Amino acid sequence: MRIPLDLQSAVPLYRQIECYLRQNILSGDLLPETRLPSTRQLAESLGISRITVTNAYAELESNGLIYSQEGSGTYVMAPVSPSLPLEDEADISWPLWQQDVHVSEKLSQSVYPVQLSQRASHPDPISFTGVGDPRQFPLKDFYKAIQTVIQRDGITALDYGPFDEGYRPLRETISHILASQGIRANPDNTLITSGSQQALALVCQLLLKPGDAILVEKPSYNFALALFKALNLKIIGVPVDAWGMQVEHVETLLQQHHPKLLYTIPNFQNPTGMCLSGARRRELVVLANRYNVPILEDDFAGDLRYEGRAQPAIKALDLNGSVIYVGTFSKMLMPGLRVGFLVADGPIFGQLVDYKRVNDLTTSTLIQRGLDEYVTVGRYQAHLRRSCRIYRKRRDAMILAINRYLPPDVQVNPPQGGLFVWLRLPENISSLKLLPVAAEQGVEFAQGGIFFLNCSEGEAYARLNFATQTPEDIEQGIQRLGRALRRLMMAP
Ligand code: PMP
């Protein structure tokens, strides 16, 4: 029997033999009742020790895939059920090289707002996870826009389009929208990306290499943290308060860690909902220049302001190309469009365009054209006003319900906009433990740990999205959360 063994692999030899035989048995290539070579024969033919083969056989036997008969030999077992075992066995039947791929930490564990196993334990759960409200999406208008594009542009709308910065008219529209926020963007320094998540990834790919340090708010957006982890960056957290990142800590951290990038979500931060004060924005730009560090400004929901004075974008304070600005249509319109954008100045812009091209060639031409047809500046502003009106009511409903139904020692800082409310739970209540009790009561939220590098630091927090639910469901959901909290607090 020729079993391919990789002597250089970190996977032990007995495991390689076991995997090979398992795959062949499960795929049916080794038929039931096939006699396997004796451990001595196989060890000799592979040039390895007999104990290695014995261990592999023992493992297969304990899994019910083979059996041995005294004095006769070792045989492939007939399957108990015709279906292949899934779950537990799945990883074992993958090729060996896959087992050699080492990720420092399972990324999926650190990014999901609700543990998937805790879903659906209630017939009618109310979810405070997610982003905007899909019911606000102008479905009919968008449908018409796509129809118009196909009639107008024909097959061109379904082609790749040029592999460049993106559909020019859409970039022009974006520049106009940004100009109204004081950002000097123009189509030639605006790149369309597949969601702003891709923009974050492109900037990291271009500017950072494994082991480089990146400064981020602590806590921060879970999928950005996951991206930074996946790229093996050294993530340095800067604490936040009600005015955003505590910039007074930044200079020391710059001196200590020499980060290659500073990532910030200055408006209605994910997850805390807080905004970076004007003074701190200015300070950050000064520090970025003094220490020669670029700033990645993630303005994922800056338009969704319900009250208070808007601060200038950090990009608007940038005079020399230190700031890369990232925005998205996901929160204002629909995340499924997957259209985001970045604005960058200087030679870096062309390099980002190159990186975009090698990542996915281009963002869907049809969607870019459809979006441009739909989003005139006036329409965008009208849609924005409407969304803000609706979301403000929901934010108010949530704050009211929190004050009414949650224990008084739950702390919350009402956000002036955005999508999220960040709760500090009563002492000794862990959001991880709250999650299953809340699911039982019929309410879901994002547990605080996923927004921290070290999950245990976020156990005292929960992030609630108020934008996706109606005020009635918000009240009901918070009532359920209150019940779950009290139940947990009363538990011995
Ligand atoms: N930045 C932040 C802060 C986010 O919360 C999200 C998504 N929720 C993104 C970026 C990415 O969004 P998208 O790729 O849909 O634009």
Short mmCIF file of C-alpha atoms and ligand atoms in Angstrom, two decimals:
data_model
loop_
_atom_site.label_atom_id
_atom_site.label_comp_id
_atom_site.label_asym_id
_atom_site.label_seq_id
_atom_site.Cartn_x
_atom_site.Cartn_y
_atom_site.Cartn_z
CA MET A 1 0.00 0.00 0.00
CA ARG A 2 1.52 3.30 -1.05
CA ILE A 3 0.66 5.92 1.49
CA PRO A 4 2.19 9.30 0.68
CA LEU A 5 3.97 10.53 3.77
CA ASP A 6 5.43 13.97 4.31
CA LEU A 7 8.40 13.62 6.62
CA GLN A 8 8.79 17.42 6.88
CA SER A 9 5.21 17.99 7.98
CA ALA A 10 4.28 18.99 11.50
CA VAL A 11 1.50 16.39 11.32
CA PRO A 12 2.73 13.19 13.02
CA LEU A 13 3.27 10.20 10.75
CA TYR A 14 0.70 8.00 12.50
CA ARG A 15 -1.85 10.76 11.89
CA GLN A 16 -0.93 10.99 8.21
CA ILE A 17 -1.49 7.23 7.84
CA GLU A 18 -4.74 7.42 9.76
CA CYS A 19 -6.01 10.32 7.61
CA TYR A 20 -5.09 8.60 4.39
CA LEU A 21 -6.87 5.38 5.32
CA ARG A 22 -9.83 7.23 6.75
CA GLN A 23 -10.30 9.20 3.54
CA ASN A 24 -10.11 6.05 1.47
CA ILE A 25 -12.53 4.17 3.68
CA LEU A 26 -15.05 7.02 3.83
CA SER A 27 -14.88 7.67 0.11
CA GLY A 28 -15.50 3.98 -0.58
CA ASP A 29 -12.15 3.49 -2.33
CA LEU A 30 -11.32 0.90 0.31
CA LEU A 31 -14.30 -1.42 0.30
CA PRO A 32 -15.73 -3.01 3.43
CA GLU A 33 -13.96 -6.22 4.39
CA THR A 34 -10.80 -5.24 2.51
CA ARG A 35 -7.86 -6.73 4.32
CA LEU A 36 -5.27 -4.14 5.31
CA PRO A 37 -1.56 -4.97 5.32
CA SER A 38 -0.25 -6.14 8.67
CA THR A 39 1.40 -3.49 10.81
CA ARG A 40 4.78 -5.09 10.15
CA GLN A 41 4.30 -5.20 6.36
CA LEU A 42 3.07 -1.62 6.19
CA ALA A 43 5.85 -0.34 8.45
CA GLU A 44 8.44 -2.05 6.26
CA SER A 45 7.00 -0.82 3.00
CA LEU A 46 6.85 2.74 4.29
CA GLY A 47 10.23 2.56 6.00
CA ILE A 48 8.86 3.62 9.38
CA SER A 49 8.55 2.05 12.80
CA ARG A 50 5.87 -0.54 13.48
CA ILE A 51 4.52 1.33 16.47
CA THR A 52 3.60 4.25 14.19
CA VAL A 53 1.37 2.00 12.11
CA THR A 54 -0.03 0.33 15.21
CA ASN A 55 -1.04 3.74 16.56
CA ALA A 56 -2.74 4.68 13.29
CA TYR A 57 -4.68 1.40 13.22
CA ALA A 58 -5.66 1.80 16.88
CA GLU A 59 -7.08 5.23 16.15
CA LEU A 60 -9.10 3.94 13.18
CA GLU A 61 -10.30 0.99 15.19
CA SER A 62 -11.48 3.16 18.03
CA ASN A 63 -13.45 5.19 15.49
CA GLY A 64 -15.13 2.06 14.18
CA LEU A 65 -13.57 2.22 10.71
CA ILE A 66 -11.54 -0.98 10.87
CA TYR A 67 -11.50 -4.10 13.01
CA SER A 68 -8.91 -6.76 13.68
CA GLN A 69 -9.48 -10.48 13.95
CA GLU A 70 -7.04 -12.54 15.96
CA GLY A 71 -4.80 -14.57 13.74
CA SER A 72 -6.48 -13.36 10.57
CA GLY A 73 -5.67 -9.67 10.06
CA THR A 74 -7.14 -6.19 10.01
CA TYR A 75 -10.18 -5.37 7.88
CA VAL A 76 -12.20 -2.37 6.76
CA MET A 77 -15.45 -2.23 8.67
CA ALA A 78 -18.77 -2.15 6.81
CA PRO A 79 -20.37 1.29 7.33
CA VAL A 80 -23.03 1.33 10.03
CA SER A 81 -25.01 3.93 8.14
CA PRO A 82 -24.59 4.76 4.47
CA SER A 83 -24.23 8.48 5.12
CA LEU A 84 -20.78 9.90 5.70
CA PRO A 85 -20.09 11.12 9.18
CA LEU A 86 -20.02 14.89 9.06
CA GLU A 87 -19.20 17.25 11.93
CA ASP A 88 -16.46 15.54 13.93
CA GLU A 89 -14.96 13.67 11.06
CA ALA A 90 -15.00 16.52 8.59
CA ASP A 91 -11.64 18.01 9.39
CA ILE A 92 -9.97 14.66 9.40
CA SER A 93 -10.87 13.82 5.85
CA TRP A 94 -9.43 17.07 4.46
CA PRO A 95 -6.05 16.96 2.74
CA LEU A 96 -3.04 16.97 5.02
CA TRP A 97 -1.77 20.37 3.87
CA GLN A 98 -4.92 21.91 5.32
CA GLN A 99 -3.97 20.62 8.74
CA ASP A 100 -0.64 22.36 8.42
CA VAL A 101 -2.27 25.78 8.15
CA HIS A 102 -1.90 27.40 11.52
CA VAL A 103 -4.01 30.34 12.57
CA SER A 104 -3.02 31.81 15.87
CA GLU A 105 -6.61 31.96 16.99
CA LYS A 106 -9.85 30.84 15.40
CA LEU A 107 -11.01 34.08 13.78
CA SER A 108 -14.63 33.04 13.61
CA GLN A 109 -14.78 32.75 17.38
CA SER A 110 -13.91 36.37 17.86
CA VAL A 111 -16.21 37.99 15.35
CA TYR A 112 -19.76 36.74 15.75
CA PRO A 113 -22.05 38.99 17.78
CA VAL A 114 -24.21 36.10 18.88
CA GLN A 115 -22.84 32.65 19.43
CA LEU A 116 -24.43 30.69 16.65
CA SER A 117 -25.27 27.81 18.97
CA GLN A 118 -27.46 30.14 20.97
CA ARG A 119 -29.65 31.20 18.10
CA ALA A 120 -33.29 30.28 17.60
CA SER A 121 -34.03 28.95 21.05
CA HIS A 122 -37.07 31.24 21.05
CA PRO A 123 -39.88 31.14 18.47
CA ASP A 124 -39.86 34.89 17.88
CA PRO A 125 -36.48 36.36 18.82
CA ILE A 126 -35.84 40.10 18.65
CA SER A 127 -32.34 40.78 17.43
CA PHE A 128 -30.31 43.83 18.41
CA THR A 129 -27.43 42.74 16.20
CA GLY A 130 -26.86 43.67 12.55
CA VAL A 131 -26.60 47.10 10.93
CA GLY A 132 -29.35 49.26 9.38
CA ASP A 133 -32.96 48.30 8.81
CA PRO A 134 -33.40 46.41 5.52
CA ARG A 135 -37.04 47.54 5.44
CA GLN A 136 -35.88 51.11 4.83
CA PHE A 137 -34.11 50.13 1.64
CA PRO A 138 -35.75 51.78 -1.39
CA LEU A 139 -36.29 48.47 -3.12
CA LYS A 140 -38.61 49.69 -5.89
CA ASP A 141 -36.47 52.68 -6.79
CA PHE A 142 -33.36 50.57 -6.81
CA TYR A 143 -35.07 47.99 -9.02
CA LYS A 144 -36.02 50.77 -11.44
CA ALA A 145 -32.48 52.11 -11.37
CA ILE A 146 -31.08 48.71 -12.34
CA GLN A 147 -33.66 48.40 -15.14
CA THR A 148 -32.73 51.83 -16.45
CA VAL A 149 -29.04 50.92 -16.42
CA ILE A 150 -29.57 47.71 -18.36
CA GLN A 151 -31.78 49.45 -20.93
CA ARG A 152 -29.39 52.37 -21.24
CA ASP A 153 -26.00 50.65 -21.12
CA GLY A 154 -26.88 47.17 -22.40
CA ILE A 155 -24.19 44.55 -22.19
CA THR A 156 -21.58 47.08 -21.01
CA ALA A 157 -23.35 47.12 -17.66
CA LEU A 158 -22.66 43.44 -17.28
CA ASP A 159 -19.05 43.50 -18.40
CA TYR A 160 -16.04 43.84 -16.13
CA GLY A 161 -15.67 47.52 -16.89
CA PRO A 162 -12.21 49.03 -16.71
CA PHE A 163 -10.03 47.68 -13.89
CA ASP A 164 -9.52 51.09 -12.40
CA GLU A 165 -10.81 53.32 -9.61
CA GLY A 166 -14.43 52.37 -10.31
CA TYR A 167 -17.36 53.79 -12.27
CA ARG A 168 -16.49 57.43 -12.78
CA PRO A 169 -19.97 58.97 -12.47
CA LEU A 170 -20.37 57.20 -9.10
CA ARG A 171 -17.00 58.55 -7.96
CA GLU A 172 -18.17 62.02 -8.97
CA THR A 173 -21.35 61.61 -6.95
CA ILE A 174 -19.34 60.43 -3.93
CA SER A 175 -17.03 63.45 -4.21
CA HIS A 176 -20.04 65.75 -4.19
CA ILE A 177 -21.52 64.05 -1.15
CA LEU A 178 -18.18 64.26 0.66
CA ALA A 179 -17.68 67.89 -0.35
CA SER A 180 -20.82 68.71 1.60
CA GLN A 181 -18.95 67.31 4.63
CA GLY A 182 -15.84 69.37 4.04
CA ILE A 183 -13.76 66.59 2.54
CA ARG A 184 -11.77 67.52 -0.55
CA ALA A 185 -12.43 64.42 -2.60
CA ASN A 186 -12.49 64.24 -6.36
CA PRO A 187 -13.02 61.32 -8.72
CA ASP A 188 -9.26 61.00 -9.15
CA ASN A 189 -8.54 60.28 -5.51
CA THR A 190 -11.64 58.19 -4.84
CA LEU A 191 -11.53 54.42 -5.21
CA ILE A 192 -14.67 52.27 -5.18
CA THR A 193 -14.23 49.14 -3.09
CA SER A 194 -16.29 46.07 -2.35
CA GLY A 195 -17.65 47.38 0.92
CA SER A 196 -15.53 49.46 3.24
CA GLN A 197 -14.22 46.21 4.70
CA GLN A 198 -12.23 45.77 1.51
CA ALA A 199 -10.93 49.32 1.78
CA LEU A 200 -9.59 48.51 5.27
CA ALA A 201 -8.00 45.32 3.95
CA LEU A 202 -6.36 47.08 0.99
CA VAL A 203 -4.81 49.75 3.17
CA CYS A 204 -3.44 47.12 5.55
CA GLN A 205 -2.11 44.96 2.74
CA LEU A 206 -0.29 47.91 1.26
CA LEU A 207 1.07 49.57 4.38
CA LEU A 208 1.67 46.78 6.88
CA LYS A 209 3.51 43.51 7.10
CA PRO A 210 3.12 40.75 9.70
CA GLY A 211 4.36 41.84 13.08
CA ASP A 212 3.85 45.57 12.43
CA ALA A 213 2.01 47.47 15.12
CA ILE A 214 -1.35 49.17 14.54
CA LEU A 215 -3.06 51.54 17.01
CA VAL A 216 -6.79 51.02 17.39
CA GLU A 217 -9.51 52.17 19.72
CA LYS A 218 -10.20 49.81 22.58
CA PRO A 219 -12.86 48.51 22.04
CA SER A 220 -13.12 48.52 18.25
CA TYR A 221 -15.06 47.08 15.31
CA ASN A 222 -14.85 43.28 15.53
CA PHE A 223 -14.23 42.55 11.86
CA ALA A 224 -11.44 45.13 11.73
CA LEU A 225 -9.81 43.45 14.71
CA ALA A 226 -10.28 40.10 12.99
CA LEU A 227 -8.67 41.48 9.84
CA PHE A 228 -5.70 42.80 11.79
CA LYS A 229 -5.36 39.45 13.54
CA ALA A 230 -5.58 37.57 10.26
CA LEU A 231 -2.72 39.71 8.93
CA ASN A 232 -0.74 38.94 12.09
CA LEU A 233 -0.46 42.57 13.10
CA LYS A 234 0.43 43.66 16.59
CA ILE A 235 -2.72 45.37 17.79
CA ILE A 236 -2.29 48.12 20.36
CA GLY A 237 -5.47 49.40 21.99
CA VAL A 238 -6.06 53.00 23.01
CA PRO A 239 -8.86 53.34 25.58
CA VAL A 240 -11.95 55.34 24.68
CA ASP A 241 -14.28 57.50 26.73
CA ALA A 242 -17.36 59.60 25.96
CA TRP A 243 -15.24 61.76 23.56
CA GLY A 244 -13.75 58.85 21.66
CA MET A 245 -10.17 57.67 21.60
CA GLN A 246 -8.20 59.08 24.53
CA VAL A 247 -5.66 60.83 22.41
CA GLU A 248 -3.55 61.81 25.43
CA HIS A 249 -2.28 58.18 25.49
CA VAL A 250 -1.42 58.11 21.82
CA GLU A 251 1.94 59.89 21.89
CA THR A 252 3.43 57.48 24.44
CA LEU A 253 2.13 54.51 22.46
CA LEU A 254 3.60 55.94 19.27
CA GLN A 255 6.97 56.21 20.98
CA GLN A 256 6.75 52.74 22.52
CA HIS A 257 5.41 50.67 19.62
CA HIS A 258 6.25 52.65 16.46
CA PRO A 259 2.95 51.67 14.80
CA LYS A 260 2.68 51.80 11.03
CA LEU A 261 -1.00 52.79 11.07
CA LEU A 262 -3.57 54.37 13.34
CA TYR A 263 -7.12 53.08 12.79
CA THR A 264 -10.02 55.10 14.13
CA ILE A 265 -13.80 55.21 13.82
CA PRO A 266 -14.36 58.83 14.83
CA ASN A 267 -18.13 59.01 14.38
CA PHE A 268 -20.63 56.91 16.35
CA GLN A 269 -17.90 54.44 16.96
CA ASN A 270 -18.52 50.74 16.63
CA PRO A 271 -19.24 49.52 19.30
CA THR A 272 -19.42 52.41 21.79
CA GLY A 273 -21.49 54.84 19.68
CA MET A 274 -19.31 57.76 20.83
CA CYS A 275 -17.75 60.52 18.68
CA LEU A 276 -14.19 61.77 18.75
CA SER A 277 -14.14 65.38 19.94
CA GLY A 278 -12.96 68.14 17.60
CA ALA A 279 -9.91 68.89 19.73
CA ARG A 280 -8.84 65.25 19.72
CA ARG A 281 -9.23 65.05 15.95
CA ARG A 282 -6.85 67.97 15.53
CA GLU A 283 -4.45 66.47 18.00
CA LEU A 284 -4.42 63.16 16.13
CA VAL A 285 -3.51 64.87 12.88
CA VAL A 286 -0.66 66.73 14.61
CA LEU A 287 0.64 63.48 16.11
CA ALA A 288 0.30 61.61 12.81
CA ASN A 289 2.48 64.23 11.16
CA ARG A 290 4.97 64.44 14.00
CA TYR A 291 5.46 60.66 14.10
CA ASN A 292 5.01 60.04 10.38
CA VAL A 293 2.10 57.63 10.85
CA PRO A 294 -0.89 57.45 8.50
CA ILE A 295 -4.42 57.58 9.89
CA LEU A 296 -7.10 55.25 8.58
CA GLU A 297 -10.41 57.02 9.21
CA ASP A 298 -13.38 54.65 9.07
CA ASP A 299 -16.50 56.80 8.71
CA PHE A 300 -19.00 53.95 8.46
CA ALA A 301 -22.03 55.82 9.81
CA GLY A 302 -20.98 59.45 10.14
CA ASP A 303 -24.03 60.67 8.20
CA LEU A 304 -26.45 59.18 10.69
CA ARG A 305 -26.49 62.09 13.14
CA TYR A 306 -29.68 62.74 15.08
CA GLU A 307 -28.57 65.69 17.20
CA GLY A 308 -25.53 67.67 18.26
CA ARG A 309 -22.92 69.40 16.16
CA ALA A 310 -20.99 67.37 13.60
CA GLN A 311 -17.22 67.52 13.94
CA PRO A 312 -15.10 67.86 10.83
CA ALA A 313 -13.88 64.61 9.32
CA ILE A 314 -10.23 63.97 10.23
CA LYS A 315 -9.60 63.88 6.49
CA ALA A 316 -10.93 67.43 6.27
CA LEU A 317 -8.16 68.52 8.69
CA ASP A 318 -5.47 66.73 6.73
CA LEU A 319 -3.32 69.05 4.66
CA ASN A 320 -0.66 66.67 3.39
CA GLY A 321 -2.10 63.25 2.66
CA SER A 322 -1.69 61.70 6.11
CA VAL A 323 -5.28 60.51 6.30
CA ILE A 324 -6.97 57.77 4.29
CA TYR A 325 -10.71 58.17 4.52
CA VAL A 326 -13.06 55.19 4.19
CA GLY A 327 -16.84 55.31 3.72
CA THR A 328 -19.65 52.96 2.74
CA PHE A 329 -23.19 52.75 1.41
CA SER A 330 -23.86 49.76 3.66
CA LYS A 331 -25.41 51.59 6.59
CA MET A 332 -27.30 54.24 4.67
CA LEU A 333 -28.59 51.89 1.99
CA MET A 334 -27.93 48.17 2.00
CA PRO A 335 -24.91 46.14 3.07
CA GLY A 336 -25.64 43.61 0.33
CA LEU A 337 -24.71 46.15 -2.37
CA ARG A 338 -21.12 45.80 -1.17
CA VAL A 339 -20.14 49.28 -2.25
CA GLY A 340 -17.70 51.25 -0.18
CA PHE A 341 -15.00 53.72 -1.10
CA LEU A 342 -11.77 55.26 0.04
CA VAL A 343 -10.24 58.66 -0.49
CA ALA A 344 -6.46 58.95 -0.41
CA ASP A 345 -3.95 61.54 -1.61
CA GLY A 346 -0.48 61.16 -3.02
CA PRO A 347 1.35 58.25 -4.64
CA ILE A 348 -0.36 55.82 -2.32
CA PHE A 349 -3.62 56.25 -4.21
CA GLY A 350 -2.38 54.57 -7.38
CA GLN A 351 -0.90 51.75 -5.32
CA LEU A 352 -4.22 51.18 -3.62
CA VAL A 353 -5.86 51.00 -7.06
CA ASP A 354 -3.29 48.33 -8.02
CA TYR A 355 -4.04 46.36 -4.88
CA LYS A 356 -7.75 46.59 -5.49
CA ARG A 357 -7.25 45.21 -9.00
CA VAL A 358 -5.26 42.20 -7.83
CA ASN A 359 -7.74 41.51 -5.06
CA ASP A 360 -10.95 41.28 -7.07
CA LEU A 361 -10.37 43.05 -10.41
CA THR A 362 -13.31 45.35 -9.84
CA THR A 363 -16.48 45.91 -7.83
CA SER A 364 -19.65 44.80 -9.65
CA THR A 365 -20.13 47.14 -12.61
CA LEU A 366 -23.89 46.64 -12.64
CA ILE A 367 -24.25 47.53 -8.98
CA GLN A 368 -22.00 50.58 -9.31
CA ARG A 369 -24.03 51.87 -12.24
CA GLY A 370 -27.33 51.06 -10.53
CA LEU A 371 -26.21 52.81 -7.38
CA ASP A 372 -25.13 55.87 -9.30
CA GLU A 373 -28.46 55.95 -11.09
CA TYR A 374 -30.21 55.82 -7.73
CA VAL A 375 -27.98 58.05 -5.60
CA THR A 376 -28.15 61.55 -6.90
CA VAL A 377 -26.89 63.96 -4.27
CA GLY A 378 -30.40 65.32 -3.61
CA ARG A 379 -31.88 61.86 -3.27
CA TYR A 380 -29.10 60.79 -0.95
CA GLN A 381 -29.78 63.76 1.31
CA ALA A 382 -33.53 63.04 1.28
CA HIS A 383 -33.00 59.38 2.10
CA LEU A 384 -30.56 60.39 4.82
CA ARG A 385 -33.08 62.77 6.42
CA ARG A 386 -35.71 60.03 6.39
CA SER A 387 -33.38 57.40 7.86
CA CYS A 388 -32.24 59.83 10.54
CA ARG A 389 -35.84 60.60 11.49
CA ILE A 390 -36.67 56.90 11.83
CA TYR A 391 -33.47 55.88 13.60
CA ARG A 392 -33.64 58.77 16.04
CA LYS A 393 -37.08 57.56 17.20
CA ARG A 394 -35.65 54.09 17.65
CA ARG A 395 -32.66 55.37 19.58
CA ASP A 396 -35.03 57.29 21.86
CA ALA A 397 -37.23 54.22 22.28
CA MET A 398 -34.22 52.16 23.26
CA ILE A 399 -32.86 54.64 25.80
CA LEU A 400 -36.33 55.01 27.30
CA ALA A 401 -36.79 51.26 27.53
CA ILE A 402 -33.33 50.80 29.03
CA ASN A 403 -34.13 53.30 31.75
CA ARG A 404 -37.48 51.70 32.32
CA TYR A 405 -36.78 47.97 32.16
CA LEU A 406 -33.14 47.36 32.93
CA PRO A 407 -31.70 47.29 36.44
CA PRO A 408 -30.62 50.76 37.57
CA ASP A 409 -26.93 49.83 37.72
CA VAL A 410 -26.80 49.23 33.96
CA GLN A 411 -24.82 52.16 32.54
CA VAL A 412 -25.39 53.70 29.14
CA ASN A 413 -24.19 56.82 27.34
CA PRO A 414 -26.90 57.82 24.82
CA PRO A 415 -25.28 58.21 21.40
CA GLN A 416 -26.01 61.26 19.25
CA GLY A 417 -26.36 59.14 16.13
CA GLY A 418 -25.24 55.96 14.45
CA LEU A 419 -26.62 52.55 15.19
CA PHE A 420 -25.40 51.35 18.55
CA VAL A 421 -25.95 51.63 22.25
CA TRP A 422 -23.13 50.28 24.43
CA LEU A 423 -24.26 48.93 27.78
CA ARG A 424 -22.15 48.38 30.83
CA LEU A 425 -23.79 45.51 32.68
CA PRO A 426 -24.28 45.33 36.44
CA GLU A 427 -21.24 44.23 38.38
CA ASN A 428 -20.44 40.52 38.15
CA ILE A 429 -22.72 39.98 35.17
CA SER A 430 -20.89 38.63 32.16
CA SER A 431 -22.37 39.28 28.73
CA LEU A 432 -21.22 35.84 27.68
CA LYS A 433 -23.30 34.28 30.42
CA LEU A 434 -26.17 36.64 29.70
CA LEU A 435 -26.29 35.58 26.05
CA PRO A 436 -27.94 32.15 26.49
CA VAL A 437 -30.35 33.43 29.14
CA ALA A 438 -31.32 36.32 26.85
CA ALA A 439 -31.71 33.92 23.89
CA GLU A 440 -34.08 31.87 26.00
CA GLN A 441 -36.11 35.01 26.70
CA GLY A 442 -36.06 35.87 22.99
CA VAL A 443 -33.53 38.66 22.58
CA GLU A 444 -30.13 38.76 20.91
CA PHE A 445 -27.29 41.24 21.24
CA ALA A 446 -23.59 41.45 20.51
CA GLN A 447 -21.52 40.36 23.48
CA GLY A 448 -18.86 42.89 24.40
CA GLY A 449 -15.90 40.53 24.25
CA ILE A 450 -15.75 40.39 20.45
CA PHE A 451 -14.78 44.07 20.34
CA PHE A 452 -11.65 43.56 22.41
CA LEU A 453 -8.40 41.90 21.56
CA ASN A 454 -8.68 40.04 24.79
CA CYS A 455 -12.33 38.94 24.92
CA SER A 456 -12.48 38.79 28.72
CA GLU A 457 -11.99 42.58 28.87
CA GLY A 458 -15.37 43.05 27.21
CA GLU A 459 -17.42 40.69 29.32
CA ALA A 460 -18.99 43.53 31.24
CA TYR A 461 -20.43 45.04 28.04
CA ALA A 462 -23.14 44.44 25.48
CA ARG A 463 -23.71 46.23 22.17
CA LEU A 464 -27.29 46.80 21.10
CA ASN A 465 -28.26 47.93 17.63
CA PHE A 466 -31.37 50.10 17.81
CA ALA A 467 -31.75 50.77 14.07
CA THR A 468 -33.06 47.40 12.94
CA GLN A 469 -36.17 47.15 15.11
CA THR A 470 -39.38 49.16 15.39
CA PRO A 471 -39.92 51.13 18.63
CA GLU A 472 -42.50 48.52 19.71
CA ASP A 473 -40.08 45.64 19.21
CA ILE A 474 -37.34 47.63 20.91
CA GLU A 475 -39.49 48.04 23.99
CA GLN A 476 -40.39 44.38 23.97
CA GLY A 477 -36.78 43.30 23.36
CA ILE A 478 -35.43 45.43 26.21
CA GLN A 479 -38.13 44.09 28.51
CA ARG A 480 -36.92 40.60 27.66
CA LEU A 481 -33.33 41.64 28.27
CA GLY A 482 -34.37 43.03 31.66
CA ARG A 483 -35.95 39.69 32.54
CA ALA A 484 -32.82 37.83 31.47
CA LEU A 485 -30.60 40.15 33.52
CA ARG A 486 -32.71 39.76 36.64
CA ARG A 487 -32.80 36.01 36.23
CA LEU A 488 -29.01 35.92 36.01
CA MET A 489 -28.59 38.30 38.93
CA MET A 490 -30.80 36.11 41.10
CA ALA A 491 -29.00 32.91 40.13
CA PRO A 492 -26.88 31.55 42.97
N1 PMP B 1 -16.42 49.72 9.50
C1 PMP B 1 -17.26 49.58 10.52
C2 PMP B 1 -17.02 50.37 11.75
C3 PMP B 1 -18.33 48.69 10.45
O1 PMP B 1 -19.15 48.55 11.48
C4 PMP B 1 -18.50 47.94 9.25
C5 PMP B 1 -19.62 46.92 9.10
N2 PMP B 1 -20.52 46.81 10.07
C6 PMP B 1 -17.59 48.13 8.22
C7 PMP B 1 -16.58 49.03 8.36
C8 PMP B 1 -17.69 47.35 6.95
O2 PMP B 1 -18.87 47.55 6.27
P1 PMP B 1 -19.05 47.34 4.72
O3 PMP B 1 -17.95 46.44 4.24
O4 PMP B 1 -20.39 46.73 4.59
O5 PMP B 1 -18.96 48.69 4.10
#
